[in-house]
Coordinates of C-alpha atoms in Angstrom, one line a residue:
M1 CA 0.0 0.0 0.0
R2 CA 1.4 3.4 -1.0
I3 CA 0.6 6.2 1.5
L4 CA 0.8 9.9 0.8
C5 CA 1.2 12.1 3.9
T6 CA 0.6 15.8 4.1
N7 CA -0.4 18.4 6.8
D8 CA -1.1 22.1 7.2
D9 CA 1.3 22.9 10.0
G10 CA 4.3 22.7 7.7
I11 CA 7.1 20.3 6.6
H12 CA 9.0 20.7 10.0
A13 CA 5.9 20.2 12.2
P14 CA 6.2 17.5 14.9
G15 CA 2.8 16.1 14.0
L16 CA 4.0 15.3 10.5
K17 CA 6.6 13.0 11.9
I18 CA 3.9 11.3 14.0
V19 CA 1.6 10.7 11.0
E20 CA 4.5 9.3 9.1
E21 CA 5.3 6.9 11.9
I22 CA 1.6 5.8 12.0
A23 CA 1.7 5.3 8.2
R24 CA 4.9 3.2 8.5
A25 CA 2.9 0.9 10.9
L26 CA 0.8 0.1 7.9
S27 CA 3.3 0.2 5.0
D28 CA 6.9 0.8 4.1
D29 CA 5.9 2.7 1.0
V30 CA 5.3 6.1 2.6
W31 CA 5.7 9.5 0.9
V32 CA 5.6 13.0 2.5
V33 CA 4.5 16.1 0.6
A34 CA 3.8 19.0 2.9
P35 CA 3.7 22.8 2.8
E36 CA 7.0 24.7 3.1
L37 CA 5.3 27.1 5.7
D38 CA 2.5 26.9 8.2
Q39 CA -0.8 26.9 6.3
S40 CA -3.2 26.5 9.3
G41 CA -6.7 27.9 8.6
V42 CA -6.3 28.1 4.8
S43 CA -9.2 25.7 4.3
H44 CA -9.4 24.2 0.8
S45 CA -7.6 27.0 -1.0
L46 CA -5.8 26.3 -4.2
S47 CA -2.9 28.3 -5.6
L48 CA -3.9 29.6 -9.1
N49 CA -2.1 33.0 -9.2
D50 CA 1.3 32.0 -7.9
P51 CA 3.7 29.3 -9.1
L52 CA 4.4 26.3 -6.9
R53 CA 8.0 25.7 -5.8
L54 CA 8.9 22.1 -5.0
R55 CA 11.9 21.2 -2.9
E56 CA 13.1 17.7 -2.1
V57 CA 14.1 17.8 1.6
G58 CA 15.0 14.1 1.9
P59 CA 14.3 10.7 0.4
R60 CA 10.5 10.6 -0.3
H61 CA 10.1 13.9 1.5
F62 CA 9.1 17.0 -0.4
A63 CA 8.2 20.6 0.6
V64 CA 5.8 22.7 -1.5
R65 CA 5.5 26.4 -1.2
G66 CA 1.7 26.2 -1.3
T67 CA -1.4 24.9 0.5
P68 CA -2.3 21.4 1.7
T69 CA -4.5 21.1 -1.4
D70 CA -1.6 22.0 -3.6
C71 CA 0.6 19.4 -1.8
V72 CA -1.9 16.6 -2.4
I73 CA -2.2 17.5 -6.1
M74 CA 1.5 17.7 -6.5
G75 CA 2.0 14.4 -4.7
A76 CA -0.7 12.5 -6.6
R77 CA -0.4 14.1 -10.0
H78 CA 3.3 14.9 -10.3
I79 CA 5.6 13.2 -7.8
L80 CA 3.6 9.9 -7.7
A81 CA 2.0 10.2 -11.1
D82 CA 3.3 6.9 -12.4
H83 CA 2.1 5.0 -9.2
P84 CA -0.6 7.0 -7.3
P85 CA -1.2 6.6 -3.6
D86 CA -3.6 4.1 -2.2
L87 CA -4.3 6.2 0.9
V88 CA -3.9 9.9 1.8
L89 CA -3.3 10.9 5.4
S90 CA -3.4 14.5 6.5
G91 CA -2.0 15.5 9.9
I92 CA -1.4 15.0 12.6
N93 CA -2.7 18.5 13.3
K94 CA -1.6 20.2 16.5
G95 CA -5.1 20.8 17.9
R96 CA -8.4 19.3 17.3
N97 CA -10.5 19.7 14.1
V98 CA -14.1 19.3 15.2
A99 CA -17.5 21.1 14.7
E100 CA -17.1 24.2 12.5
D101 CA -13.3 23.7 12.4
V102 CA -13.8 21.4 9.5
V103 CA -14.8 24.4 7.3
Y104 CA -11.6 26.3 8.1
S105 CA -9.0 23.5 8.5
G106 CA -6.2 23.0 6.1
T107 CA -5.8 19.5 7.6
I108 CA -9.3 18.5 6.6
A109 CA -8.8 20.1 3.2
G110 CA -5.7 18.0 2.5
A111 CA -7.8 14.9 3.1
L112 CA -10.7 16.3 1.1
E113 CA -8.5 16.8 -1.8
G114 CA -7.4 13.2 -1.7
T115 CA -11.1 12.2 -1.7
I116 CA -11.8 14.5 -4.7
L117 CA -8.9 12.8 -6.5
G118 CA -10.4 9.4 -5.8
F119 CA -8.2 8.1 -2.9
P120 CA -9.4 6.9 0.5
S121 CA -8.4 9.8 2.8
V122 CA -8.2 10.5 6.5
A123 CA -7.6 13.6 8.5
L124 CA -6.0 13.2 11.9
S125 CA -5.7 15.7 14.7
Q126 CA -4.4 15.6 18.3
E127 CA -6.4 17.7 20.7
F128 CA -4.5 19.6 23.4
S129 CA -5.6 21.2 26.7
M130 CA -4.3 24.4 28.3
E131 CA -1.8 22.3 30.2
T132 CA -0.6 20.4 27.1
R133 CA -0.8 23.3 24.6
H134 CA 3.0 23.4 24.2
A135 CA 3.5 19.7 24.5
P136 CA 0.6 17.8 22.8
L137 CA 0.3 14.2 23.9
W138 CA 1.4 12.7 20.6
D139 CA 1.7 9.2 22.2
T140 CA -2.1 9.0 22.2
A141 CA -2.3 9.4 18.4
L142 CA 0.6 7.0 18.0
K143 CA -1.0 4.3 20.1
F144 CA -4.5 4.5 18.6
G145 CA -3.8 5.8 15.1
P146 CA -2.7 2.6 13.3
D147 CA -5.6 0.4 14.6
V148 CA -8.2 3.1 13.7
L149 CA -6.8 3.3 10.2
R150 CA -6.8 -0.5 9.8
K151 CA -10.5 -0.6 10.7
V152 CA -11.3 2.3 8.5
I153 CA -9.6 0.7 5.5
A154 CA -11.3 -2.7 6.3
A155 CA -14.7 -1.0 6.4
G156 CA -14.1 0.6 3.0
V157 CA -14.4 4.3 2.6
P158 CA -17.1 5.5 0.2
K159 CA -15.7 7.6 -2.7
N160 CA -17.5 10.8 -1.6
T161 CA -16.5 10.5 2.0
V162 CA -13.5 11.7 4.0
I163 CA -12.7 10.4 7.5
N164 CA -12.0 12.9 10.3
V165 CA -10.2 11.4 13.3
N166 CA -9.5 13.3 16.5
F167 CA -7.5 12.0 19.5
P168 CA -8.4 13.3 22.9
A169 CA -6.1 15.5 25.1
C170 CA -5.2 12.7 27.6
V171 CA -2.5 10.1 28.0
P172 CA -3.1 6.8 26.1
D173 CA -4.1 4.9 29.3
Q174 CA -6.9 7.4 29.9
V175 CA -8.6 6.9 26.5
K176 CA -11.9 5.1 27.0
G177 CA -12.3 3.8 23.5
V178 CA -13.2 4.8 19.9
L179 CA -16.5 6.3 18.9
V180 CA -18.0 6.9 15.5
T181 CA -19.5 10.4 15.8
R182 CA -21.2 13.2 13.8
Q183 CA -20.0 16.7 13.3
G184 CA -20.8 18.9 16.3
K185 CA -21.7 22.6 16.7
R186 CA -20.2 25.0 19.2
N187 CA -21.0 28.4 20.4
Q188 CA -19.1 30.9 18.2
G189 CA -19.3 33.6 20.9
F190 CA -15.6 33.1 21.7
L191 CA -14.5 34.7 18.4
R192 CA -13.3 38.2 18.7
V193 CA -11.5 40.9 16.7
D194 CA -8.4 42.2 18.5
E195 CA -7.5 45.8 17.4
R196 CA -3.9 47.0 17.8
R197 CA -1.6 49.8 16.7
D198 CA 1.6 49.6 14.7
G199 CA 4.7 51.7 15.3
R200 CA 3.2 54.6 13.3
G201 CA -0.1 54.5 15.2
N202 CA -2.0 52.8 12.3
P203 CA -4.6 50.2 13.3
Y204 CA -4.3 46.5 12.4
F205 CA -6.3 43.5 13.5
W206 CA -6.1 39.9 14.6
I207 CA -8.9 37.5 14.6
G208 CA -8.6 35.9 18.0
F209 CA -10.3 33.6 20.5
E210 CA -11.1 34.1 24.1
R211 CA -12.0 31.7 26.9
V212 CA -15.7 31.6 27.6
A213 CA -17.0 31.9 31.1
V214 CA -19.5 29.0 30.7
V215 CA -18.6 26.0 28.6
D216 CA -21.4 24.6 26.6
I217 CA -22.3 20.9 27.1
P218 CA -21.8 19.3 23.7
A219 CA -24.6 17.3 22.1
E220 CA -24.5 13.5 22.6
G221 CA -23.0 11.6 19.7
T222 CA -20.9 14.5 18.4
D223 CA -17.2 14.8 18.0
L224 CA -17.1 17.4 20.7
A225 CA -18.8 15.1 23.2
A226 CA -16.5 12.2 22.4
L227 CA -13.3 14.2 23.0
A228 CA -14.7 15.7 26.2
A229 CA -15.3 12.1 27.5
H230 CA -11.8 11.0 26.4
F231 CA -12.8 8.9 23.4
V232 CA -11.2 8.9 20.0
S233 CA -13.6 10.5 17.6
V234 CA -14.1 9.1 14.1
T235 CA -16.4 11.2 11.9
P236 CA -17.3 10.4 8.3
L237 CA -17.7 13.7 6.4
R238 CA -19.5 13.8 3.0
L239 CA -18.0 15.7 0.1
D240 CA -21.5 16.3 -1.3
R241 CA -22.9 19.1 0.9
T242 CA -26.4 19.1 -0.7
D243 CA -29.2 19.6 1.8
D244 CA -31.6 17.0 0.5
E245 CA -34.3 17.7 3.0
F246 CA -34.4 21.4 2.3
S247 CA -34.0 20.7 -1.5
E248 CA -37.5 19.0 -1.3
A249 CA -39.0 21.9 0.5
L250 CA -37.4 24.4 -1.8
T251 CA -38.6 22.5 -4.9
M252 CA -42.1 22.8 -3.6
A253 CA -41.6 26.5 -2.9
M254 CA -40.5 27.1 -6.5
K255 CA -43.6 25.7 -8.0

């Protein structure tokens, strides 16, 4: 099995080494094509107005000056064009990708692009807490990642589906198991715009996050609830975002 690994945190990110190690538990034919620079939050952006620079940083390891989407395309259609991958892994992201994160995440986008190109694809993320922010518990992903992937592969991933895996912010021995979940929804009240001034007094802004005074209780069966209870969350996400139920109502309204 040929495995293509990418991420959005960049070619030198610790999580990329972890996903490569997980991949090597499944196969010895592992290739890494990742962004030259941190691309967190770029979603599914594609570089159309700038050229892509490709740099070989080691055997089967390449850096692309572009987005995770660019990396998967370069890997599958250029570097591995003669023998495309059988599986695409994106991660392991430093921080969870759950709820609305899946819309913004470059990690999810890397896996989505693999799905678009016709390859079974999995996004993997390691949640951290305030205490583990600067030292995520990568051992949790290392312990559970290979077995989760084996079961996902055995189940057979539909062609229009990407698998989103999140590991909880606890040591491996505290993980209670693995749950198949649905995408959750969080309160977006923690988003804020931080205004600052540069050396000349001109304003500039950061989109930031603040800690909420009251933490919402996540809905049962969601990715948020699974992580809160120290379960590994496995969420199948559909590439087709059509709202079939509302389509029927809208069709009636158009008559």
